[in-house]
């Protein structure tokens, strides 16, 4: 019984890592679509999101079955509940990639992002994507140090967000209101992807240590 | 045992309704701060958010205790897991109110929202606040019809969001980039509050019927 439970839990975490891989693809393709003004790639992200939603439902169903049939307590219970939350966060990261792809699609054949801020948006996207890649590994390895490192990694994202606001609110901004609104919303979406990545890493820390990251002193 | 469980579950739903009441206050005060350019009220929302976070932790702890000690199955299990999710959604609604309050604070002594779009933002805020009020009642009564009605109520929010984009991207927009960015982000925050309200209502439908709203035919 105990061994079966542990195997089912491992399978659930493998599923979470797979979903995280799909999210990584979604973030990468959405950014490609955005920076190239590529409607086809944008469509791929938008229509592909249903797969992430279905995968989420499968994880939820198996978590629910585990809770019903195995009645876990203590750290096992904590792990199943954390998995339920992690899968919600991953699904939201997929949704946010869809939002990026939709802005890309809306502006085709033009680019949503003016040249002047392309490096900033590119960097935001790279930070977000890197965080998703690291979260995949963190889910697989359940390594607390890696998870704690990620918790502090979104500081660059905050700086980038501030830099993008400085850019688009400066007197030099010559790209009009539409581009400014697009850049502000894109910044918000990438920032939220990063927030969710941190949140998933937090939950891994909680699963492994039984403590929230603030309480884990390293 | 069974009776004690049912009492604890009722207490948990009362706590959820209380938190929802606090969110309602946060949305209302954030909007007041925004439309009046009132820094003091904005501060109240921002500093008050910690209470919502603490209340969330209390609900999470008691849900966890219930799962550990009472080992619920079937619909009881479904209800506890749903409560865990609902409290996350409510906390996010509080965070979004803080985002609104922060935009208000940033622009004091000016108003973030130009007169031309005040009616639109006012209406968005009213729709969001009304949805939060209805969700409080839905959590208390667990009334499926009310919950299903709310699921379709965010159509007006979508329309308002489109109308606000039409306004700020029109050739007549004379309020500059900063105001346009503020209005776009504010629209996003109110829309997300509405999304979360719908999501909480969805979960109530699931708790009561065991089916997701799409599957409940009324």
Short mmCIF file of N, CA and C in Angstrom, two decimals, chain A residues 101-170:
data_model
loop_
_atom_site.label_atom_id
_atom_site.label_comp_id
_atom_site.label_asym_id
_atom_site.label_seq_id
_atom_site.Cartn_x
_atom_site.Cartn_y
_atom_site.Cartn_z
N UNK A 101 0.48 35.54 -26.72
CA UNK A 101 0.27 35.14 -28.12
C UNK A 101 -0.87 35.94 -28.76
N UNK A 102 -1.89 36.26 -27.96
CA UNK A 102 -3.03 37.02 -28.50
C UNK A 102 -2.64 38.45 -28.86
N UNK A 103 -1.78 39.05 -28.04
CA UNK A 103 -1.30 40.40 -28.40
C UNK A 103 -0.50 40.32 -29.70
N UNK A 104 0.34 39.28 -29.81
CA UNK A 104 1.12 39.09 -31.05
C UNK A 104 0.17 39.00 -32.25
N UNK A 105 -0.85 38.15 -32.13
CA UNK A 105 -1.78 37.91 -33.24
C UNK A 105 -2.55 39.16 -33.62
N UNK A 106 -2.91 39.95 -32.61
CA UNK A 106 -3.71 41.16 -32.83
C UNK A 106 -2.97 42.17 -33.70
N UNK A 107 -1.63 42.17 -33.62
CA UNK A 107 -0.86 43.21 -34.31
C UNK A 107 -0.28 42.75 -35.66
N UNK A 108 -0.38 41.46 -35.97
CA UNK A 108 0.11 40.96 -37.26
C UNK A 108 -0.58 41.73 -38.38
N UNK A 109 0.05 42.20 -39.44
CA UNK A 109 1.44 41.90 -39.84
C UNK A 109 2.49 42.79 -39.19
N UNK A 110 2.05 43.66 -38.26
CA UNK A 110 3.04 44.50 -37.57
C UNK A 110 3.57 43.78 -36.34
N UNK A 111 4.58 44.39 -35.72
CA UNK A 111 5.07 43.88 -34.45
C UNK A 111 4.44 44.69 -33.32
N UNK A 112 4.03 44.01 -32.25
CA UNK A 112 3.44 44.72 -31.12
C UNK A 112 4.49 45.54 -30.38
N UNK A 113 5.72 45.04 -30.38
CA UNK A 113 6.77 45.67 -29.57
C UNK A 113 7.68 46.53 -30.46
N UNK A 114 7.74 47.85 -30.19
CA UNK A 114 8.63 48.71 -30.97
C UNK A 114 10.10 48.35 -30.72
N UNK A 115 10.93 48.55 -31.73
CA UNK A 115 12.37 48.23 -31.63
C UNK A 115 13.01 48.73 -30.34
N UNK A 116 12.63 49.95 -29.95
CA UNK A 116 13.29 50.59 -28.80
C UNK A 116 13.18 49.76 -27.53
N UNK A 117 12.08 49.02 -27.37
CA UNK A 117 11.93 48.23 -26.14
C UNK A 117 12.04 46.72 -26.38
N UNK A 118 12.39 46.33 -27.62
CA UNK A 118 12.54 44.90 -27.90
C UNK A 118 13.55 44.23 -26.95
N UNK A 119 14.72 44.86 -26.71
CA UNK A 119 15.67 44.20 -25.81
C UNK A 119 15.08 43.96 -24.40
N UNK A 120 14.31 44.93 -23.92
CA UNK A 120 13.70 44.78 -22.59
C UNK A 120 12.70 43.63 -22.55
N UNK A 121 11.83 43.60 -23.57
CA UNK A 121 10.81 42.55 -23.60
C UNK A 121 11.48 41.18 -23.82
N UNK A 122 12.49 41.17 -24.68
CA UNK A 122 13.25 39.93 -24.91
C UNK A 122 13.85 39.40 -23.61
N UNK A 123 14.39 40.33 -22.83
CA UNK A 123 15.03 39.93 -21.57
C UNK A 123 13.97 39.44 -20.56
N UNK A 124 12.85 40.15 -20.50
CA UNK A 124 11.76 39.68 -19.62
C UNK A 124 11.32 38.27 -19.99
N UNK A 125 11.16 38.05 -21.29
CA UNK A 125 10.73 36.74 -21.76
C UNK A 125 11.77 35.68 -21.42
N UNK A 126 13.06 36.05 -21.58
CA UNK A 126 14.13 35.10 -21.29
C UNK A 126 14.16 34.75 -19.80
N UNK A 127 13.97 35.77 -18.95
CA UNK A 127 13.95 35.52 -17.50
C UNK A 127 12.78 34.60 -17.16
N UNK A 128 11.60 34.90 -17.72
CA UNK A 128 10.41 34.08 -17.44
C UNK A 128 10.65 32.64 -17.91
N UNK A 129 11.17 32.50 -19.13
CA UNK A 129 11.37 31.16 -19.67
C UNK A 129 12.39 30.38 -18.84
N UNK A 130 13.47 31.06 -18.47
CA UNK A 130 14.49 30.42 -17.64
C UNK A 130 13.90 29.94 -16.31
N UNK A 131 13.03 30.76 -15.74
CA UNK A 131 12.42 30.36 -14.46
C UNK A 131 11.54 29.13 -14.64
N UNK A 132 10.83 29.06 -15.78
CA UNK A 132 9.99 27.89 -16.03
C UNK A 132 10.86 26.63 -16.21
N UNK A 133 11.97 26.78 -16.94
CA UNK A 133 12.90 25.66 -17.13
C UNK A 133 13.40 25.16 -15.77
N UNK A 134 13.77 26.12 -14.91
CA UNK A 134 14.29 25.74 -13.59
C UNK A 134 13.22 25.08 -12.73
N UNK A 135 11.99 25.56 -12.87
CA UNK A 135 10.90 24.96 -12.09
C UNK A 135 10.67 23.51 -12.51
N UNK A 136 10.77 23.22 -13.80
CA UNK A 136 10.63 21.83 -14.27
C UNK A 136 11.59 20.93 -13.51
N UNK A 137 12.83 21.37 -13.46
CA UNK A 137 13.88 20.59 -12.81
C UNK A 137 13.63 20.50 -11.29
N UNK A 138 13.17 21.60 -10.72
CA UNK A 138 12.90 21.62 -9.27
C UNK A 138 11.78 20.64 -8.92
N UNK A 139 10.75 20.57 -9.80
CA UNK A 139 9.66 19.63 -9.56
C UNK A 139 10.19 18.20 -9.62
N UNK A 140 11.07 17.94 -10.61
CA UNK A 140 11.61 16.59 -10.78
C UNK A 140 12.53 16.21 -9.62
N UNK A 141 13.47 17.10 -9.28
CA UNK A 141 14.48 16.76 -8.27
C UNK A 141 14.04 17.02 -6.84
N UNK A 142 13.03 17.86 -6.68
CA UNK A 142 12.63 18.35 -5.34
C UNK A 142 13.85 18.79 -4.53
N UNK A 143 14.66 19.64 -5.18
CA UNK A 143 15.86 20.16 -4.55
C UNK A 143 15.55 21.53 -3.90
N UNK A 144 15.67 21.56 -2.57
CA UNK A 144 15.26 22.76 -1.83
C UNK A 144 16.17 23.95 -2.13
N UNK A 145 17.48 23.71 -2.28
CA UNK A 145 18.38 24.83 -2.56
C UNK A 145 18.05 25.49 -3.89
N UNK A 146 17.82 24.66 -4.93
CA UNK A 146 17.44 25.22 -6.23
C UNK A 146 16.13 26.01 -6.11
N UNK A 147 15.19 25.45 -5.34
CA UNK A 147 13.89 26.12 -5.19
C UNK A 147 14.08 27.46 -4.48
N UNK A 148 14.89 27.48 -3.41
CA UNK A 148 15.12 28.73 -2.68
C UNK A 148 15.83 29.76 -3.56
N UNK A 149 16.74 29.29 -4.41
CA UNK A 149 17.44 30.21 -5.32
C UNK A 149 16.43 30.88 -6.25
N UNK A 150 15.46 30.12 -6.72
CA UNK A 150 14.46 30.68 -7.64
C UNK A 150 13.59 31.72 -6.95
N UNK A 151 13.33 31.49 -5.66
CA UNK A 151 12.46 32.40 -4.92
C UNK A 151 13.02 33.83 -4.98
N UNK A 152 14.34 33.95 -5.08
CA UNK A 152 14.94 35.28 -5.13
C UNK A 152 15.26 35.75 -6.55
N UNK A 153 14.94 34.91 -7.54
CA UNK A 153 15.36 35.21 -8.91
C UNK A 153 14.45 36.20 -9.61
N UNK A 154 13.30 36.51 -9.00
CA UNK A 154 12.41 37.40 -9.75
C UNK A 154 12.73 38.87 -9.51
N UNK A 155 13.82 39.14 -8.79
CA UNK A 155 14.22 40.54 -8.61
C UNK A 155 14.57 41.19 -9.95
N UNK A 156 15.24 40.41 -10.82
CA UNK A 156 15.56 40.97 -12.14
C UNK A 156 14.28 41.34 -12.89
N UNK A 157 13.26 40.48 -12.74
CA UNK A 157 11.99 40.77 -13.42
C UNK A 157 11.41 42.10 -12.93
N UNK A 158 11.47 42.35 -11.62
CA UNK A 158 10.97 43.62 -11.08
C UNK A 158 11.73 44.80 -11.69
N UNK A 159 13.05 44.66 -11.76
CA UNK A 159 13.87 45.73 -12.35
C UNK A 159 13.49 45.98 -13.81
N UNK A 160 13.32 44.88 -14.56
CA UNK A 160 12.98 45.01 -15.98
C UNK A 160 11.63 45.70 -16.14
N UNK A 161 10.70 45.32 -15.27
CA UNK A 161 9.37 45.93 -15.34
C UNK A 161 9.47 47.43 -15.10
N UNK A 162 10.25 47.82 -14.08
CA UNK A 162 10.42 49.26 -13.80
C UNK A 162 11.07 49.97 -14.98
N UNK A 163 12.10 49.31 -15.56
CA UNK A 163 12.80 49.90 -16.71
C UNK A 163 11.84 50.09 -17.88
N UNK A 164 10.93 49.13 -18.08
CA UNK A 164 10.01 49.26 -19.22
C UNK A 164 9.03 50.41 -18.99
N UNK A 165 8.59 50.58 -17.74
CA UNK A 165 7.71 51.73 -17.46
C UNK A 165 8.45 53.04 -17.69
N UNK A 166 9.71 53.10 -17.22
CA UNK A 166 10.50 54.32 -17.40
C UNK A 166 10.59 54.67 -18.88
N UNK A 167 10.79 53.63 -19.69
CA UNK A 167 10.91 53.81 -21.14
C UNK A 167 9.60 54.36 -21.74
N UNK A 168 8.52 53.69 -21.41
CA UNK A 168 7.29 54.05 -22.13
C UNK A 168 6.61 55.30 -21.57
N UNK A 169 7.03 55.73 -20.37
CA UNK A 169 6.50 56.99 -19.84
C UNK A 169 7.46 58.16 -20.03
N UNK A 170 8.61 57.89 -20.69
CA UNK A 170 9.56 58.98 -20.90
C UNK A 170 9.06 59.93 -21.98
#
